[in-house]
Each structure stands twice: as structure tokens, then as C-alpha cells.
Coordinates of C-alpha atoms in Angstrom, one line a residue:
X4 CA -22.3 4.2 3.4
X5 CA -21.8 3.3 -0.2
X6 CA -19.3 5.3 -2.1
X7 CA -20.7 6.6 -5.4
X8 CA -18.6 6.5 -8.5
X9 CA -19.4 9.8 -10.2
X10 CA -20.1 12.2 -7.3
X11 CA -18.2 12.9 -4.1
X12 CA -19.0 10.8 -1.2
X13 CA -21.9 12.1 0.9
X14 CA -21.9 12.0 4.7
X15 CA -24.5 9.9 6.4
X16 CA -25.4 10.6 10.0
X17 CA -27.2 8.1 12.4
X18 CA -30.8 7.6 11.5
X19 CA -30.7 10.0 8.4
X20 CA -29.9 9.5 4.8
X21 CA -28.5 12.6 3.2
X22 CA -28.5 13.2 -0.7
X23 CA -26.0 15.1 -2.6
X24 CA -26.5 18.9 -2.1
X25 CA -27.6 20.6 -5.3
X26 CA -25.7 23.6 -4.2
X27 CA -22.4 21.7 -4.6
X28 CA -22.9 21.7 -8.4
X29 CA -19.7 23.6 -9.2
X30 CA -17.8 21.3 -6.9
X31 CA -19.3 18.3 -8.6
X32 CA -18.4 19.7 -12.0
X33 CA -14.8 19.9 -10.9
X34 CA -15.0 16.4 -9.7
X35 CA -16.3 15.2 -13.1
X36 CA -13.6 17.0 -14.9
X37 CA -11.1 15.3 -12.7
X38 CA -12.4 11.9 -13.8
X39 CA -12.9 12.8 -17.4
X40 CA -9.2 13.6 -17.6
X41 CA -8.4 10.2 -16.1
X42 CA -10.9 7.8 -17.5
X43 CA -11.0 9.4 -21.0
X44 CA -7.3 10.1 -21.6
X45 CA -5.7 7.3 -19.6
X46 CA -2.4 9.1 -19.3
X47 CA -0.8 6.9 -16.6
X48 CA -2.7 3.7 -15.8
X49 CA -5.2 1.2 -17.4
X50 CA -8.7 1.3 -15.9
X51 CA -9.0 -2.2 -14.8
X52 CA -6.8 -2.8 -11.6
X53 CA -6.9 -6.0 -9.6
X54 CA -6.6 -6.5 -6.0
X55 CA -5.0 -9.6 -4.3
X56 CA -6.8 -10.2 -1.1
X57 CA -5.4 -11.9 2.1
X58 CA -1.7 -11.1 1.5
X59 CA -1.4 -9.4 4.9
X60 CA 2.0 -7.8 4.7
X61 CA 3.4 -6.7 8.0
X62 CA 5.1 -3.5 9.0
X63 CA 7.6 -4.1 11.9
X64 CA 8.8 -0.6 12.2
X65 CA 6.3 2.3 11.9
X66 CA 8.6 4.5 9.7
X67 CA 10.1 1.9 7.4
X68 CA 7.7 1.1 4.6
X69 CA 9.9 -0.2 1.6
X70 CA 8.6 -3.8 2.2
X71 CA 7.1 -4.6 -1.2
X72 CA 9.6 -5.8 -3.9
X73 CA 9.2 -7.4 -7.3
X74 CA 11.3 -10.6 -8.0
X75 CA 11.6 -10.8 -12.0
X76 CA 13.2 -14.2 -11.8
X77 CA 10.1 -15.8 -10.2
X78 CA 7.6 -13.2 -11.5
X79 CA 6.5 -12.8 -7.9
X80 CA 6.0 -10.2 -5.1
X81 CA 8.2 -10.4 -2.1
X82 CA 7.0 -8.9 1.3
X83 CA 7.4 -9.2 5.1
X84 CA 4.9 -11.1 7.1
X85 CA 5.6 -11.9 10.8
X86 CA 9.1 -13.3 11.2
X87 CA 9.5 -14.2 7.5
X88 CA 9.8 -13.0 3.9
X89 CA 6.9 -14.3 1.8
X90 CA 6.6 -14.6 -1.9
X91 CA 3.4 -14.1 -3.9
X92 CA 3.5 -15.5 -7.4
X93 CA 1.6 -13.4 -9.8
X94 CA -0.9 -15.7 -11.4
X95 CA -3.9 -15.4 -13.6
X96 CA -6.9 -13.4 -12.4
X97 CA -9.0 -15.3 -9.9
X98 CA -6.2 -17.7 -9.3
X99 CA -5.7 -18.8 -5.7
X100 CA -2.3 -19.1 -4.0
X101 CA -1.7 -20.7 -0.6
X102 CA 1.1 -18.8 0.9
X103 CA 4.1 -20.2 2.7
X104 CA 7.3 -18.5 4.1
X105 CA 10.0 -17.9 1.3
X106 CA 12.7 -17.0 3.8
X107 CA 12.2 -18.0 7.4
X108 CA 13.9 -15.9 10.1
X109 CA 14.0 -15.9 14.0
X110 CA 13.2 -12.2 14.3
X111 CA 10.9 -9.6 12.9
X112 CA 12.6 -8.2 9.7
X113 CA 12.4 -4.3 9.6
X114 CA 13.8 -4.1 6.0
X115 CA 14.9 -6.4 3.2
X116 CA 16.2 -6.4 -0.4
X117 CA 16.9 -9.0 -3.1
X118 CA 19.1 -9.4 -6.1
X119 CA 17.9 -10.2 -9.5
X120 CA 19.1 -13.7 -9.3
X121 CA 17.1 -14.5 -6.1
X122 CA 19.4 -13.8 -3.1
X123 CA 17.8 -12.0 -0.1
X124 CA 19.2 -9.9 2.7
X125 CA 17.2 -8.7 5.8
X126 CA 17.9 -6.3 8.6
X127 CA 16.5 -6.0 12.1
X128 CA 17.1 -5.5 15.8
X129 CA 18.0 -8.0 18.5
X130 CA 15.6 -7.7 21.3
X131 CA 14.7 -9.8 24.3
X132 CA 11.6 -11.1 22.5
X133 CA 13.5 -12.7 19.6
X134 CA 13.5 -16.4 19.3
X135 CA 17.3 -16.8 19.7
X136 CA 19.9 -15.8 22.2
X137 CA 22.6 -13.2 21.2
X138 CA 25.3 -15.8 22.2
X139 CA 24.2 -17.9 19.3
X140 CA 24.6 -15.2 16.6
X141 CA 28.1 -14.4 15.2
X142 CA 29.3 -10.9 15.6
X143 CA 31.0 -9.3 12.7
X144 CA 34.0 -7.0 13.4
X145 CA 35.4 -4.4 11.0
X146 CA 39.0 -5.2 9.7
X147 CA 41.9 -3.7 11.8
X148 CA 42.5 -1.2 9.1
X149 CA 39.3 0.6 9.8
X150 CA 39.8 2.8 12.9
X151 CA 36.9 2.5 15.4
X152 CA 36.7 3.8 19.1
X153 CA 36.6 1.1 21.8
X154 CA 33.0 0.3 22.7
X155 CA 31.4 -2.0 25.2
X156 CA 27.9 -1.6 23.7
X157 CA 26.6 -5.0 22.6
X158 CA 25.9 -5.3 18.8
X159 CA 22.2 -5.3 18.2
X160 CA 21.9 -4.9 14.5
X161 CA 20.8 -8.1 12.9
X162 CA 21.6 -9.0 9.2
X163 CA 20.6 -12.1 7.4
X164 CA 21.8 -13.3 4.0
X165 CA 19.6 -16.1 2.3
X166 CA 19.8 -18.2 -0.7
X167 CA 16.3 -19.7 -1.0
X168 CA 17.2 -21.9 -3.9
X169 CA 19.8 -23.6 -1.8
X170 CA 17.7 -23.5 1.4
X171 CA 20.5 -21.7 3.3
X172 CA 20.2 -18.7 5.6
X173 CA 23.0 -17.1 7.7
X174 CA 22.3 -14.4 10.4
X175 CA 25.1 -12.2 12.0
X176 CA 25.0 -9.1 14.1
X177 CA 26.9 -5.8 13.9
X178 CA 26.2 -2.2 14.7
X179 CA 25.1 -0.8 18.0
X180 CA 21.4 -0.3 17.0
X181 CA 18.7 -1.2 14.6
X182 CA 19.5 -1.8 10.9
X183 CA 17.1 0.5 9.0
X184 CA 17.9 -0.4 5.4
X185 CA 19.7 -3.0 3.5
X186 CA 20.7 -3.4 -0.2
X187 CA 22.3 -6.2 -2.2
X188 CA 23.9 -6.2 -5.6
X189 CA 25.6 -8.9 -7.6
X190 CA 29.2 -7.9 -8.6
X191 CA 30.3 -11.2 -10.1
X192 CA 29.3 -14.8 -10.3
X193 CA 31.0 -15.6 -6.9
X194 CA 30.6 -12.3 -5.1
X195 CA 27.9 -9.9 -3.8
X196 CA 28.1 -6.6 -2.0
X197 CA 25.6 -5.4 0.5
X198 CA 25.1 -2.0 2.2
X199 CA 23.5 -1.6 5.5
X200 CA 22.2 1.6 7.3
X201 CA 22.4 1.5 11.1
X202 CA 21.1 4.0 13.7
X203 CA 24.6 4.2 15.1
X204 CA 25.5 6.7 12.3
X205 CA 27.4 4.3 10.3
X206 CA 26.9 2.8 6.8
X207 CA 28.4 -0.8 6.7
X208 CA 29.7 -2.2 3.5
X209 CA 29.7 -5.9 3.3
X210 CA 31.4 -8.5 1.1
X211 CA 29.5 -11.8 0.6
X212 CA 31.3 -14.7 -1.0
X213 CA 29.8 -17.7 -2.8
X214 CA 30.4 -19.9 0.3
X215 CA 28.1 -17.5 2.3
X216 CA 31.0 -16.0 4.3
X217 CA 30.2 -12.4 5.2
X218 CA 32.8 -9.8 6.1
X219 CA 32.7 -5.9 6.7
X220 CA 34.9 -4.2 4.1
X221 CA 34.2 -0.6 5.1
X222 CA 32.4 1.4 7.7
X223 CA 31.4 5.0 6.8
X224 CA 30.3 7.7 9.1
X225 CA 28.3 10.2 7.0
X226 CA 27.5 12.6 9.8
X227 CA 28.1 12.3 13.5
X228 CA 25.0 11.4 15.5
X229 CA 22.8 11.0 12.4
X230 CA 20.8 7.8 12.1
X231 CA 20.9 6.5 8.6
X232 CA 17.7 5.4 7.1
X233 CA 18.2 4.5 3.4
X234 CA 20.9 3.7 0.8
X235 CA 20.8 3.3 -2.9
X236 CA 23.5 2.6 -5.5
X237 CA 23.8 4.3 -8.9
X238 CA 22.9 1.8 -11.5
X239 CA 25.5 3.0 -13.9
X240 CA 28.2 4.0 -11.3
X241 CA 28.9 1.4 -8.8
X242 CA 31.1 3.7 -6.8
X243 CA 28.3 6.1 -6.1
X244 CA 25.8 5.7 -3.3
X245 CA 23.1 8.0 -2.2
X246 CA 22.4 7.9 1.7
X247 CA 19.8 9.7 3.7
X248 CA 19.1 9.8 7.4
X249 CA 17.7 11.8 10.4
X250 CA 19.3 15.1 9.2
X251 CA 18.8 17.8 6.6
X252 CA 21.3 16.3 4.2
X253 CA 21.7 13.9 1.3
X254 CA 25.1 12.2 1.3
X255 CA 26.8 11.1 -1.8
X256 CA 29.3 8.4 -0.9
X257 CA 32.0 6.3 -2.6
X258 CA 32.1 3.0 -0.7
X259 CA 35.5 2.1 -2.2
X260 CA 37.3 5.3 -1.2
X261 CA 39.2 6.1 2.1
X262 CA 37.6 9.5 2.1
X263 CA 34.2 8.0 1.2
X264 CA 32.0 11.1 1.2
X265 CA 31.9 12.9 -2.1
X266 CA 29.2 15.6 -1.5
X267 CA 26.8 16.6 1.1
X268 CA 23.6 18.2 -0.3
X269 CA 21.8 20.4 2.2
X270 CA 18.0 20.1 1.6
X271 CA 16.2 22.1 4.3
X272 CA 14.0 19.0 4.9
X273 CA 14.5 16.7 7.9
X274 CA 14.5 12.9 8.1
X275 CA 15.1 11.4 4.6
X276 CA 13.7 7.9 4.0
X277 CA 13.3 6.9 0.4
X278 CA 16.1 7.3 -2.2
X279 CA 15.9 6.1 -5.8
X280 CA 18.1 6.5 -8.9
X281 CA 16.5 6.8 -12.4
X282 CA 17.8 4.1 -14.7
X283 CA 19.8 6.7 -16.7
X284 CA 22.1 7.1 -13.6
X285 CA 21.7 11.0 -13.7
X286 CA 18.4 11.7 -11.9
X287 CA 17.7 10.6 -8.4
X288 CA 14.9 11.4 -5.9
X289 CA 14.9 11.7 -2.1
X290 CA 11.7 11.8 0.0
X291 CA 11.4 13.2 3.5
X292 CA 9.1 12.9 6.5
X293 CA 7.7 16.3 6.1
X294 CA 6.1 15.2 2.8
X295 CA 8.6 16.6 0.3
X296 CA 10.1 14.7 -2.6
X297 CA 13.2 16.3 -4.1
X298 CA 14.5 15.6 -7.7
X299 CA 18.2 16.1 -8.5
X300 CA 20.3 15.8 -11.6
X301 CA 23.9 14.8 -10.9
X302 CA 25.1 16.8 -13.8
X303 CA 23.8 20.0 -12.3
X304 CA 23.8 20.3 -8.6
X305 CA 24.4 23.9 -7.8
X306 CA 23.9 25.5 -4.5
X307 CA 22.1 22.4 -3.4
X308 CA 19.0 23.3 -5.4
X309 CA 16.8 20.5 -6.7
X310 CA 15.2 20.4 -10.1
X311 CA 11.9 20.0 -8.6
X312 CA 10.0 19.6 -5.2
X313 CA 6.8 17.5 -5.0
X314 CA 4.6 17.9 -1.9
X315 CA 2.2 15.7 0.1
X316 CA -1.6 15.8 -0.2
X317 CA -2.1 16.4 3.6
X318 CA 0.0 19.4 4.6
X319 CA 1.3 19.5 8.1
X320 CA 0.0 16.0 8.9
X321 CA 2.0 12.9 9.8
X322 CA -0.2 10.8 7.6
X323 CA 1.3 12.4 4.5
X324 CA 4.9 11.8 5.3
X325 CA 6.7 10.5 2.3
X326 CA 8.3 7.1 2.8
X327 CA 9.4 5.6 -0.6
X328 CA 10.0 6.8 -4.1
X329 CA 10.6 4.6 -7.2
X330 CA 11.2 5.2 -10.9
X331 CA 9.6 3.0 -13.5
X332 CA 12.0 0.4 -15.0
X333 CA 14.4 0.9 -17.8
X334 CA 12.6 -1.2 -20.4
X335 CA 9.4 0.6 -19.9
X336 CA 10.1 4.2 -21.0
X337 CA 11.4 5.2 -17.4
X338 CA 9.2 8.2 -17.3
X339 CA 7.0 7.6 -14.2
X340 CA 7.9 8.4 -10.6
X341 CA 5.8 6.9 -7.7
X342 CA 5.9 8.3 -4.2
X343 CA 4.4 6.6 -1.2
X344 CA 2.7 8.5 1.6
X345 CA 2.5 7.1 5.1
X346 CA -1.2 6.2 4.8
X347 CA -3.4 5.4 1.8
X348 CA -1.9 7.4 -1.1
X349 CA 0.7 7.0 -3.9
X350 CA 1.6 9.8 -6.1
X351 CA 2.0 9.2 -9.9
X352 CA 4.3 11.8 -11.5
X353 CA 5.0 12.1 -15.3
X354 CA 8.6 13.0 -15.7
X355 CA 8.1 13.9 -19.4
X356 CA 5.9 16.8 -18.6
X357 CA 7.2 17.8 -15.2
X358 CA 8.3 21.4 -14.8
X359 CA 7.9 24.1 -12.1
X360 CA 4.6 25.3 -13.6
X361 CA 2.8 22.0 -13.5
X362 CA 4.5 20.2 -10.6
X363 CA 1.1 19.7 -8.8
X364 CA -0.7 18.6 -12.0
X365 CA -0.2 14.9 -11.3
X366 CA -2.5 12.1 -10.0
X367 CA -2.7 10.2 -6.8
X368 CA -3.9 6.6 -6.2
X369 CA -6.0 6.4 -3.1
X370 CA -6.3 3.1 -1.3
X371 CA -9.4 3.0 0.9
X372 CA -10.1 0.4 3.6
X373 CA -13.4 -0.2 1.7
X374 CA -11.5 -1.9 -1.0
X375 CA -10.4 -4.7 1.2
X376 CA -14.0 -5.0 2.5
X377 CA -15.0 -5.2 -1.2
X378 CA -12.6 -8.1 -1.8
X379 CA -14.0 -10.0 1.2
X380 CA -17.6 -9.5 -0.1
X381 CA -16.7 -10.6 -3.6
X382 CA -14.8 -13.7 -2.2
X383 CA -17.8 -14.7 -0.2
X384 CA -20.2 -14.2 -3.2
X385 CA -18.0 -16.3 -5.4
X386 CA -17.6 -19.1 -2.9
X387 CA -14.6 -21.2 -1.9
X388 CA -11.2 -20.8 -3.7
X389 CA -9.5 -24.1 -4.2
X390 CA -9.7 -26.4 -1.2
X391 CA -10.2 -23.5 1.3
X392 CA -13.2 -21.5 2.2
X393 CA -13.4 -17.7 1.9
X394 CA -15.8 -17.1 4.8
X395 CA -15.2 -14.2 7.1
X396 CA -14.8 -16.6 10.0
X397 CA -11.3 -17.9 8.7
X398 CA -10.0 -14.6 7.2
X399 CA -7.2 -14.6 9.7
X400 CA -6.0 -18.1 8.8
X401 CA -2.3 -17.7 7.6
X402 CA -2.8 -20.7 5.2
X403 CA -5.9 -19.2 3.6
X404 CA -5.3 -18.7 -0.1
X405 CA -5.0 -15.4 -1.8
X406 CA -7.4 -14.4 -4.6
X407 CA -7.0 -12.0 -7.4
X408 CA -10.2 -10.1 -7.9
X409 CA -11.2 -7.4 -10.4
X410 CA -11.7 -4.1 -8.6
X411 CA -14.4 -3.1 -11.2
X412 CA -16.9 -5.4 -13.0
X413 CA -15.5 -8.7 -14.4
X414 CA -14.9 -8.0 -18.1
X415 CA -16.1 -11.5 -19.0
X416 CA -19.4 -11.2 -17.0
X417 CA -20.1 -7.6 -15.9
X418 CA -23.7 -8.0 -15.3
X419 CA -23.5 -10.8 -12.7
X420 CA -20.3 -9.6 -10.9
X421 CA -19.8 -7.2 -8.0
X422 CA -17.9 -4.1 -8.7
X423 CA -16.2 -1.6 -6.5
X424 CA -18.1 1.7 -6.5
X425 CA -15.5 4.5 -6.4
X426 CA -12.6 5.6 -8.4
X427 CA -9.2 5.0 -7.0
X428 CA -7.2 7.6 -9.0
X429 CA -7.6 11.4 -8.3
X430 CA -6.1 14.6 -9.3
X431 CA -3.7 16.1 -6.8
X432 CA -5.5 19.3 -6.7
X433 CA -8.8 17.6 -5.9
X434 CA -7.4 15.8 -2.9
X435 CA -5.6 18.9 -1.5
X436 CA -8.1 21.7 -2.2
X437 CA -11.5 20.1 -2.5
X438 CA -11.9 16.8 -0.8
X439 CA -9.0 15.8 1.5
X440 CA -10.9 13.2 3.4
X441 CA -13.0 11.7 0.8
X442 CA -13.1 8.1 2.2
X443 CA -13.4 9.0 5.9
X444 CA -16.1 6.9 7.7
X445 CA -17.0 5.0 4.5
X446 CA -17.2 1.3 3.8
X447 CA -18.1 -0.8 0.9
X448 CA -21.7 -1.9 0.6
X449 CA -22.6 -4.7 -1.8
X450 CA -25.7 -4.4 -4.1
X451 CA -28.8 -6.3 -3.0
X452 CA -29.0 -10.0 -3.7
X453 CA -31.4 -11.1 -6.6
X454 CA -35.0 -11.8 -5.7
X455 CA -35.7 -15.4 -4.3
X456 CA -38.3 -16.1 -6.9
X457 CA -38.7 -15.0 -10.5
X458 CA -42.5 -15.4 -10.1
X459 CA -42.8 -12.6 -7.6
X460 CA -44.5 -9.4 -8.8
X461 CA -42.4 -6.5 -9.8
X462 CA -42.3 -3.6 -7.3
X463 CA -41.6 -0.1 -8.7
X464 CA -39.9 2.5 -6.6
X465 CA -39.9 6.2 -7.4
X466 CA -36.5 7.7 -6.6
X467 CA -36.5 10.8 -4.3
X468 CA -33.1 12.4 -5.1
X469 CA -33.6 15.4 -2.9
X470 CA -35.6 13.7 -0.1
X471 CA -33.8 13.5 3.3
X472 CA -36.7 12.9 5.6
X473 CA -37.6 9.5 7.3
X474 CA -40.4 9.1 4.9
X475 CA -38.1 8.6 2.0
X476 CA -36.6 5.6 3.5
X477 CA -39.5 3.3 2.5
X478 CA -40.3 5.2 -0.7
X479 CA -37.3 4.2 -2.7
X480 CA -33.5 4.1 -2.9
X481 CA -31.8 6.2 -0.4
X482 CA -29.1 8.7 -0.9
X483 CA -28.4 7.7 -4.6
X484 CA -27.5 10.4 -7.0
X485 CA -28.9 10.4 -10.5
X486 CA -25.3 10.9 -11.8
X487 CA -23.8 8.0 -10.0
X488 CA -23.2 4.4 -11.3
X489 CA -24.1 3.0 -7.8
X490 CA -26.9 0.5 -7.9
X491 CA -29.8 1.5 -5.5
X492 CA -30.3 -0.4 -2.4
X493 CA -33.9 -0.9 -1.1
X494 CA -34.6 -1.9 2.3
X495 CA -36.9 -1.1 5.2
X496 CA -35.7 -0.1 8.6
X497 CA -39.0 -0.8 10.3
X498 CA -38.0 -4.4 11.0
X499 CA -34.9 -5.4 13.1
X500 CA -32.0 -5.2 10.7
X501 CA -30.2 -7.7 12.7
X502 CA -32.2 -10.3 11.0
X503 CA -31.1 -11.6 7.6
X504 CA -33.8 -11.5 4.9
X505 CA -33.2 -12.7 1.4
X506 CA -32.2 -9.1 0.4
X507 CA -29.9 -7.8 3.3
X508 CA -28.8 -4.3 3.3
X509 CA -25.5 -3.6 4.9
X510 CA -26.3 0.0 5.7
X511 CA -29.4 -1.1 7.8
X512 CA -27.3 -3.6 9.7
X513 CA -24.5 -1.1 10.5
X514 CA -27.1 1.5 11.4
X515 CA -28.4 -1.0 13.9
X516 CA -24.9 -1.6 15.2
X517 CA -24.4 2.2 15.6
X518 CA -27.7 2.7 17.5
X519 CA -27.1 -0.3 19.8
X520 CA -23.4 -0.4 20.3
X521 CA -22.3 -0.5 23.9
X522 CA -18.7 1.0 24.0
X523 CA -18.2 0.1 27.7
X524 CA -20.2 -3.2 28.3
X525 CA -20.2 -4.4 32.0
X526 CA -18.5 -7.5 33.0
X527 CA -21.7 -9.4 33.6
X528 CA -23.0 -8.6 30.0
X529 CA -20.8 -10.6 27.7
X530 CA -23.1 -10.2 24.6
X531 CA -24.3 -7.0 23.0
X532 CA -27.7 -6.7 21.4
X533 CA -26.2 -7.3 18.1
X534 CA -24.5 -10.5 19.1
X535 CA -27.9 -11.8 20.3
X536 CA -29.5 -10.8 17.0
X537 CA -26.5 -12.4 15.1
X538 CA -27.1 -15.7 17.0
X539 CA -30.5 -16.2 15.3
X540 CA -30.7 -18.6 12.4
X541 CA -29.6 -17.1 9.2
X542 CA -29.6 -18.1 5.6
X543 CA -26.5 -20.1 4.4
X544 CA -23.6 -18.2 2.6
X545 CA -24.5 -19.8 -0.6
X546 CA -26.3 -16.6 -1.6
X547 CA -23.1 -14.7 -1.3
X548 CA -24.5 -12.2 1.3
X549 CA -25.9 -14.4 4.1
X550 CA -22.9 -13.9 6.5
X551 CA -22.9 -10.0 6.6
X552 CA -24.9 -9.8 9.8
X553 CA -22.5 -12.0 11.7
X554 CA -19.6 -9.6 11.3
X555 CA -21.4 -6.2 11.0
X556 CA -20.0 -5.1 14.4
X557 CA -16.5 -6.1 13.4
X558 CA -16.9 -4.4 10.0
X559 CA -18.0 -1.2 11.5
X560 CA -15.2 -1.2 14.1
X561 CA -12.6 -1.9 11.5
X562 CA -13.8 1.1 9.3
X563 CA -13.7 3.6 12.1
X564 CA -10.2 2.4 13.2
X565 CA -8.6 3.1 9.8
X566 CA -7.4 6.7 9.6
X567 CA -9.6 8.7 7.2
X568 CA -10.9 5.4 5.8
X569 CA -7.5 4.7 4.2
X570 CA -5.2 1.8 4.7
X571 CA -1.6 1.8 6.1
X572 CA 0.8 1.1 3.1
X573 CA 3.7 -1.3 3.4
X574 CA 5.4 -0.4 0.2
X575 CA 5.1 0.3 -3.6
X576 CA 7.1 -1.2 -6.5
X577 CA 7.1 -1.5 -10.2
X578 CA 6.7 -4.9 -11.8
X579 CA 9.5 -5.1 -14.3
X580 CA 7.8 -5.9 -17.7
X581 CA 8.4 -9.2 -19.6
X582 CA 8.2 -7.1 -22.7
X583 CA 8.3 -3.4 -23.4
X584 CA 5.4 -1.1 -22.1
X585 CA 4.0 -3.9 -19.9
X586 CA 4.9 -2.9 -16.3
X587 CA 2.7 -2.7 -13.3
X588 CA 2.4 -0.6 -10.2
X589 CA 2.2 -2.8 -7.0
X590 CA 0.9 -1.3 -3.8
X591 CA 1.0 -3.4 -0.6
X592 CA -1.3 -2.7 2.4
X593 CA -0.6 -3.6 6.1
X594 CA -2.5 -6.7 7.1
X595 CA -4.5 -6.5 3.9
X596 CA -3.9 -7.1 0.2
X597 CA -1.9 -5.8 -2.8
X598 CA -3.4 -3.5 -5.4
X599 CA -2.1 -3.8 -9.0
X600 CA -2.4 -1.3 -11.8
X601 CA -1.2 -1.9 -15.3
X602 CA 0.8 1.0 -16.6
X603 CA -0.8 2.2 -19.9
X604 CA 2.2 1.7 -22.1
X605 CA 0.4 2.3 -25.4
X606 CA -0.8 5.7 -24.2
X607 CA 2.5 6.5 -22.7
X608 CA 4.2 6.2 -26.0
X609 CA 2.1 9.1 -27.3
X610 CA 3.1 12.6 -26.2
X611 CA -0.1 14.1 -27.2
X612 CA -2.6 15.5 -24.5
X613 CA -5.9 17.1 -24.1
X614 CA -8.2 18.4 -21.4
X615 CA -11.9 18.9 -21.0
X616 CA -12.9 22.5 -20.9

């Protein structure tokens, strides 16, 4: 099912192609208005995003999603993958990068952070499946001045400090349970401080010296029997931390004070995960698992009331749980707030215009699974990248290079390049009230390959926009709206679609898979009908489309396994600009790629606005 660009996606049932319903005219008008506001006013982002395929970030704890960080020193993206932190240099479009571990570990990191000068800290949990024994890992003890009850519980919280430039990594353990969040800050040329949230209700404050010695300087209990999930330091006041956990509160803490806790803000929302300070040091945000983001001003916290509350797009659903929030960097106007949902969506909030009357008038980036399929199709069509192949067969190779691809048509050669066929930025109201599952059961379908011979006679097809019967399948393009920018796909279903002709149609192949799929094959039947068809000789992949039949079944299975057709998100970050008004929004996807949008700095400098009536 191909996703059109200018009309809402239309459902396709087995053996039947359904065209857009003319009765939905008013719904379509609202949809068009949504994209007129985005594509013609460009309030937030530039319209030419890129997707870095084959990054394959890993999520090692289902709730911890702050796993995408930007390293300004190396102009690279840091992310978790298996038992290591990887680094992805941000090169030119189309540039391939063979990935290698940046910081190697002997356990699965659940969280990590880095300093501006390249130091990295990681947190995790010691389990029986880790590659080392607990007896080989140093246990850190708080100083005698810190009172702590006697405990026989083994220390399971893992913490690693790494200096990749020196090739040094040190791992210690402290805390009774998993370390959920870590943060590191450079205090002087020879000293760093790190803060660690543990499930044992304690916030650990660490001193890290230049010789890599690590010691616990303070241990703070914010609230008894409350697992701590996230910590963030105020950029202008190093004695102020914001901490959240599995409770209804936000804790403001002074890590250098004996009393430690400054204020407890009761929010009414349970399980806080992402906290961020604005570069001005006054505003801060906290997000909660019920899909609420609260904005506060430190200068005016009265009766625990926030300035604003921003809600999820899927009310009452775990998929919409908020996990991370970030403010745009200081040298880029600092006027955007991004909020990560658990699956597939990132909110873009304009702080300049935000008030109680328009809190829901913001936009949301949706990251469909079809985008990763599109990147694979485009990589196959363009051929090998560097010394590696880009075929579907080796897409799980960890040494396969990444590739930056344009989501929409290549600006240098738009006529001969593939293009994704749906917008990725939507109005909040459209997702909540009109089309909450717009990518459910959809996948990317490439356009037909060019004719094999230029001498073949032209064939004219008369579109039947309203035809839904079987007779329309052979008469012309199926299910293509006259208002869409989708290129029509012509194919006949009379022949076996398992066979690759010179003009394969992915819809036909997947329809064949759907009709012949055996969900419970007997033990004596190792191959399905599709596998037998796929074993027939096929054209080489030089055409860019010849390999589709070989993984049709896998493609179908992947698309239905992704919830609502959207990808699990590993994190979101701003790319600090090299110059003013040049930042990017980076969105990492689990076991997939990284989506990058340029922030439209030129438009952001203008406070004017307009809407289509």
C-alpha cells in the first residue's frame, strides 16, 4: 500500500483496491490545510530531511530512551548498539560510513552521557548474562561521613567512565539496583562530576579525577522507596539539579548541601522520565509516562502549578508515553522544545508563541516504518556504497556502511531519483482528532522501473479514480488520487506475482504473500509457496528493483509487526550549530536509522505568521 502525499492514506483490503472516498472531502480539505501551513510557511523545519540508514541503535531497557546524543567536538552522533557506544560522523549526503564501536563495554548500557570535550559515562545492571564476573569489578563505597544503613545486598549498578581519546575505560559498581540515568559535567581541567540515578532510591554524586579515579562524594535520597529515573543540572547554577522518578514529584536538589533537597514539586503525574533545562537556566521541562510534559519557571513556582502542560497524541495508550524532552541550543535562538513519545512521534513546540490558548497548536514529526523500507529500496536502486553491497541479504551485517539518503527527491536529479511518498510532519490536531493511525498497515512501494526498451510502443491507460471493482485492476493505475503526487503503478494480477518481470509491483507481490501465507506451516513443509516462487531465476539487482520478490514475505512481516506502522524511538537530540541558526533535530530509531531535519533558522528569526483560511 503506497502512502500518498496529498491525501490521507487509504486502506487496502485483500484482493481489493480502494480509492479515496469522495464523501471525505471535508476531511481531505482539513488535511490539505494542515500541510499548507507546514509546506508553505515553514515555521519549524526545512522541507528536505535526510535519513541515515543502517545505524541500528539499540534500546536495552524498554523505558529508557535518551540514547541519541550529539558530540559537537567530533560533529558526530553517539548512540548505543549492543554492548558498546557507537559514533556516527555526520558527513555529506550520500556519504557512507563503516561503523565501529567508539566505547566498548562488557555489558549492555541502559543509559549514557558525554561531556563537551569527549568524555563518556555509561550506566547499566550487573546480571548473570554479562561478560564479566562481579568479583572483577571494583565496588565503590560512600565516605564514612555519609550515614548509610548496613546492607548485605550485592551492588548491581554498573558505571563506566571512558576517555576514548586515550583509549581508557574504567567500570565500577555501586547501588543496589540498575542505574537508570547518568550525567557528566566538566568542572575544571582536572576534575569532572557525574550524577547517577539508581532504582534503590538514591542519587549518587561522583568525583572523577584526571587519573580516572572515581569516588562517591554524596548520596541523596530524594524520596523513600522511589526509583529515580533522570537527572539534569542547571546550565547556569551548578548547585541545582532536577530529578524525577517513579513518583508524582519533581525534586530540586543541591548536590553540595548536607540537606540536599531544596524543593519538591507535586505534579499529579506519575513516573517522570525526561527532564531538561532551557539554556537561560530559568525554564525547565519534565515529561511523564502518562504522556504529559510540564513546563516550569524557577522564578515563579507557586502552588506547584506549571506554566503549561503539553499532552500526547494517543490518549490513554502506552505508545504515547513521553520519554525525553530537549530544548534547542543556546546559539540557535533557544525557542524550540522537542518531546519524544514512546513510539514513532516527536512533538515540536514553539516557545515564542506558546500559551494556554494555543498549547495544542504545534506540530509532530511521525517516523513510519515505511521510511526505513524506502531507504533500503533507494540504497538498492543506487547500488553499492563504497566497498560494501547494499543488498537486502546483508542488511544485518554490523560492518555494513551507513548511507545518507534524501527522504524526498534528490535536489540535483529529482527526475531520476526515488522519493518518499508521504509527509512526515503533521499538525497535532490532525493526529489526535482526525487520523491517529495514519501509517497503520502501510509500507513504502517504489515506482515502477523504466521500460526495458525505448522502442516499445506507448501504452495509454485511462485512470479510474472511483473504480473499486476487479475490472479496474487491468484498466489503469489503482487507488491513486488525482490530488496525490504519487506516481501510478501499473501491473496485472492475472499472472503469478511471485515472478519478477521487468516492471515489478510490490503491491502485487505482497498481495500474493497475503493470499498464500501459511502462519502455522507443518514441520514437513519447510518452504512456503512464496519461497518456491522466490527460488525461480530473477533479474539481477542492477535494475534496482530485481530483489524485491526475494524478501516480500519478510517485508510484509516487518510492517505488520511495527505498532501502528511507526518505529520504536531510541532518542532525540539537537545538533548544536557550527554557526547561528544552523541546528538540526536528530531522531534515532530502534534497529533502524536516524532521521535528520534542519531547523529553519531563517524563518525562525521572523515573528510574522499567517494561516490559510
